[in-house]
PDB file of C-alpha atoms in Angstrom:
ATOM      1  CA  MET H   1     241.919-116.585 -30.554  1.00  0.00           C
ATOM      2  CA  GLU H   2     243.197-113.186 -31.594  1.00  0.00           C
ATOM      3  CA  PRO H   3     242.218-109.985 -29.847  1.00  0.00           C
ATOM      4  CA  THR H   4     241.902-106.517 -31.247  1.00  0.00           C
ATOM      5  CA  ILE H   5     244.564-104.256 -29.743  1.00  0.00           C
ATOM      6  CA  LYS H   6     242.987-100.881 -29.001  1.00  0.00           C
ATOM      7  CA  LYS H   7     244.249 -97.641 -27.580  1.00  0.00           C
ATOM      8  CA  ARG H   8     241.705 -96.184 -25.197  1.00  0.00           C
ATOM      9  CA  GLU H   9     241.526 -92.934 -23.358  1.00  0.00           C
ATOM     10  CA  GLN H  10     240.722 -93.116 -19.654  1.00  0.00           C
ATOM     11  CA  PHE H  11     237.144 -94.260 -19.057  1.00  0.00           C
ATOM     12  CA  GLN H  12     234.876 -95.143 -16.157  1.00  0.00           C
ATOM     13  CA  VAL H  13     232.804 -98.224 -15.474  1.00  0.00           C
ATOM     14  CA  VAL H  14     230.166 -99.280 -12.964  1.00  0.00           C
ATOM     15  CA  GLY H  15     229.284-102.875 -12.211  1.00  0.00           C
ATOM     16  CA  LEU H  16     229.515-105.854  -9.907  1.00  0.00           C
ATOM     17  CA  GLU H  17     232.882-106.943  -8.527  1.00  0.00           C
ATOM     18  CA  TYR H  18     234.164-110.420  -7.788  1.00  0.00           C
ATOM     19  CA  TYR H  19     237.403-111.345  -6.016  1.00  0.00           C
ATOM     20  CA  GLY H  20     238.676-114.911  -5.934  1.00  0.00           C
ATOM     21  CA  GLU H  21     239.885-117.726  -8.162  1.00  0.00           C
ATOM     22  CA  ASN H  22     236.638-118.392 -10.069  1.00  0.00           C
ATOM     23  CA  LYS H  23     236.872-122.103  -9.267  1.00  0.00           C
ATOM     24  CA  HIS H  24     233.106-122.591  -9.443  1.00  0.00           C
ATOM     25  CA  ASN H  25     232.186-120.279 -12.359  1.00  0.00           C
ATOM     26  CA  GLU H  26     231.336-117.424 -10.009  1.00  0.00           C
ATOM     27  CA  ILE H  27     232.082-114.880 -12.753  1.00  0.00           C
ATOM     28  CA  GLY H  28     229.628-116.485 -15.173  1.00  0.00           C
ATOM     29  CA  GLU H  29     226.969-116.467 -12.461  1.00  0.00           C
ATOM     30  CA  MET H  30     227.771-112.829 -11.671  1.00  0.00           C
ATOM     31  CA  TRP H  31     227.258-111.878 -15.343  1.00  0.00           C
ATOM     32  CA  GLY H  32     223.820-113.480 -15.208  1.00  0.00           C
ATOM     33  CA  GLN H  33     222.983-111.354 -12.176  1.00  0.00           C
ATOM     34  CA  PHE H  34     224.563-108.247 -13.716  1.00  0.00           C
ATOM     35  CA  ASN H  35     222.544-108.570 -16.926  1.00  0.00           C
ATOM     36  CA  GLN H  36     219.348-108.473 -14.852  1.00  0.00           C
ATOM     37  CA  ILE H  37     220.279-105.242 -13.025  1.00  0.00           C
ATOM     38  CA  ALA H  38     222.417-103.365 -15.580  1.00  0.00           C
ATOM     39  CA  SER H  39     219.491-101.154 -16.580  1.00  0.00           C
ATOM     40  CA  SER H  40     219.582 -99.589 -13.072  1.00  0.00           C
ATOM     41  CA  ILE H  41     223.052 -98.091 -13.658  1.00  0.00           C
ATOM     42  CA  PRO H  42     222.823 -94.310 -14.080  1.00  0.00           C
ATOM     43  CA  ASN H  43     224.971 -92.283 -16.478  1.00  0.00           C
ATOM     44  CA  LYS H  44     225.493 -95.106 -18.992  1.00  0.00           C
ATOM     45  CA  VAL H  45     227.440 -94.196 -22.128  1.00  0.00           C
ATOM     46  CA  PHE H  46     225.114 -94.200 -25.140  1.00  0.00           C
ATOM     47  CA  PRO H  47     225.216 -95.759 -27.544  1.00  0.00           C
ATOM     48  CA  MET H  48     226.435 -98.654 -25.436  1.00  0.00           C
ATOM     49  CA  GLU H  49     229.429-100.083 -27.280  1.00  0.00           C
ATOM     50  CA  ALA H  50     229.767-103.173 -25.107  1.00  0.00           C
ATOM     51  CA  ALA H  51     229.814-104.532 -21.626  1.00  0.00           C
ATOM     52  CA  PHE H  52     233.263-104.733 -20.072  1.00  0.00           C
ATOM     53  CA  GLY H  53     234.821-107.531 -18.067  1.00  0.00           C
ATOM     54  CA  ILE H  54     237.601-105.735 -16.203  1.00  0.00           C
ATOM     55  CA  CYS H  55     240.194-108.101 -14.753  1.00  0.00           C
ATOM     56  CA  TYR H  56     243.059-106.922 -12.556  1.00  0.00           C
ATOM     57  CA  MET H  57     245.378-107.963  -9.754  1.00  0.00           C
ATOM     58  CA  LEU H  58     246.811-105.937  -6.887  1.00  0.00           C
ATOM     59  CA  PRO H  59     250.235-106.458  -5.272  1.00  0.00           C
ATOM     60  CA  ASN H  60     248.851-107.866  -1.999  1.00  0.00           C
ATOM     61  CA  ASP H  61     246.277-110.197  -3.574  1.00  0.00           C
ATOM     62  CA  LYS H  62     246.385-113.866  -2.659  1.00  0.00           C
ATOM     63  CA  GLU H  63     248.291-116.040  -5.172  1.00  0.00           C
ATOM     64  CA  GLY H  64     245.890-117.209  -7.892  1.00  0.00           C
ATOM     65  CA  SER H  65     243.169-114.712  -6.959  1.00  0.00           C
ATOM     66  CA  PHE H  66     242.113-111.708  -8.999  1.00  0.00           C
ATOM     67  CA  HIS H  67     239.517-108.946  -9.147  1.00  0.00           C
ATOM     68  CA  TYR H  68     236.891-108.916 -11.879  1.00  0.00           C
ATOM     69  CA  ILE H  69     234.199-106.326 -12.616  1.00  0.00           C
ATOM     70  CA  ALA H  70     231.232-107.072 -14.878  1.00  0.00           C
ATOM     71  CA  SER H  71     230.452-103.543 -16.017  1.00  0.00           C
ATOM     72  CA  LEU H  72     229.157-100.892 -18.363  1.00  0.00           C
ATOM     73  CA  ALA H  73     230.921 -97.663 -19.337  1.00  0.00           C
ATOM     74  CA  VAL H  74     229.501 -94.553 -17.688  1.00  0.00           C
ATOM     75  CA  THR H  75     229.946 -90.795 -18.064  1.00  0.00           C
ATOM     76  CA  SER H  76     230.171 -90.265 -14.290  1.00  0.00           C
ATOM     77  CA  LEU H  77     230.751 -92.247 -11.109  1.00  0.00           C
ATOM     78  CA  ASP H  78     227.964 -90.327  -9.361  1.00  0.00           C
ATOM     79  CA  ASN H  79     225.028 -92.272  -7.880  1.00  0.00           C
ATOM     80  CA  ILE H  80     226.517 -95.774  -8.033  1.00  0.00           C
ATOM     81  CA  PRO H  81     223.756 -98.237  -7.067  1.00  0.00           C
ATOM     82  CA  ASN H  82     224.148-100.107  -3.764  1.00  0.00           C
ATOM     83  CA  GLY H  83     226.162-103.291  -4.146  1.00  0.00           C
ATOM     84  CA  MET H  84     227.993-102.028  -7.225  1.00  0.00           C
ATOM     85  CA  ILE H  85     231.451-100.534  -7.671  1.00  0.00           C
ATOM     86  CA  GLY H  86     232.760 -97.720  -9.845  1.00  0.00           C
ATOM     87  CA  LYS H  87     236.275 -97.689 -11.260  1.00  0.00           C
ATOM     88  CA  THR H  88     238.330 -95.397 -13.454  1.00  0.00           C
ATOM     89  CA  ILE H  89     240.266 -97.360 -16.066  1.00  0.00           C
ATOM     90  CA  PRO H  90     243.493 -95.617 -17.116  1.00  0.00           C
ATOM     91  CA  ALA H  91     244.361 -94.728 -20.692  1.00  0.00           C
ATOM     92  CA  GLY H  92     246.448 -97.374 -22.401  1.00  0.00           C
ATOM     93  CA  ARG H  93     246.714-100.165 -24.944  1.00  0.00           C
ATOM     94  CA  TYR H  94     244.272-102.984 -24.301  1.00  0.00           C
ATOM     95  CA  ALA H  95     243.830-106.437 -25.768  1.00  0.00           C
ATOM     96  CA  VAL H  96     240.102-106.758 -26.435  1.00  0.00           C
ATOM     97  CA  PHE H  97     238.704-110.275 -26.639  1.00  0.00           C
ATOM     98  CA  THR H  98     235.160-111.168 -27.620  1.00  0.00           C
ATOM     99  CA  HIS H  99     233.545-114.090 -25.840  1.00  0.00           C
ATOM    100  CA  TYR H 100     231.230-116.130 -28.046  1.00  0.00           C
ATOM    101  CA  GLY H 101     228.758-118.545 -26.557  1.00  0.00           C
ATOM    102  CA  LYS H 102     226.965-119.013 -23.293  1.00  0.00           C
ATOM    103  CA  LEU H 103     228.119-117.533 -20.000  1.00  0.00           C
ATOM    104  CA  ASP H 104     228.920-120.962 -18.601  1.00  0.00           C
ATOM    105  CA  THR H 105     231.783-121.244 -21.139  1.00  0.00           C
ATOM    106  CA  LEU H 106     233.335-117.875 -20.190  1.00  0.00           C
ATOM    107  CA  GLY H 107     235.986-119.717 -18.156  1.00  0.00           C
ATOM    108  CA  ASP H 108     237.155-121.467 -21.331  1.00  0.00           C
ATOM    109  CA  THR H 109     237.702-118.082 -22.982  1.00  0.00           C
ATOM    110  CA  TYR H 110     239.738-116.860 -20.004  1.00  0.00           C
ATOM    111  CA  GLN H 111     241.754-120.081 -20.017  1.00  0.00           C
ATOM    112  CA  LYS H 112     242.689-119.515 -23.670  1.00  0.00           C
ATOM    113  CA  ILE H 113     243.589-115.870 -23.021  1.00  0.00           C
ATOM    114  CA  TYR H 114     245.811-116.446 -19.988  1.00  0.00           C
ATOM    115  CA  GLN H 115     247.224-119.888 -20.739  1.00  0.00           C
ATOM    116  CA  GLU H 116     247.664-119.642 -24.511  1.00  0.00           C
ATOM    117  CA  TRP H 117     247.424-116.167 -26.021  1.00  0.00           C
ATOM    118  CA  LEU H 118     249.161-114.073 -23.345  1.00  0.00           C
ATOM    119  CA  PRO H 119     252.259-116.293 -22.946  1.00  0.00           C
ATOM    120  CA  ALA H 120     252.683-116.453 -26.741  1.00  0.00           C
ATOM    121  CA  SER H 121     252.031-112.718 -27.279  1.00  0.00           C
ATOM    122  CA  GLY H 122     255.282-111.339 -25.922  1.00  0.00           C
ATOM    123  CA  LEU H 123     253.302-108.782 -23.902  1.00  0.00           C
TER     124      LEU H 123
END
């Protein structure tokens, strides 16, 4: 599994956030829910290049837990629908992975990224 390494300028996303360990495929279930309500997000970037799965950790997060946002890029964080979150993603170099297959196998993709690719990448 090889990603594309891309430089991106700062951008903004709006979507649904999850926090936890994803022990029961909560992220896959959240994507199913997100796909049903994504059309309600205002200010979407057109043409839509892709949906973004934003994964991050904060210093005080519980060991093994992480934040994840199923999202779309937007031109503005104005008028975020109830129950959704907006986030500004800083400019930087990003490893971009494409998940192939059904949502219920998304955990397998993350396993390969974090247990195989990232440790071997030197990043």
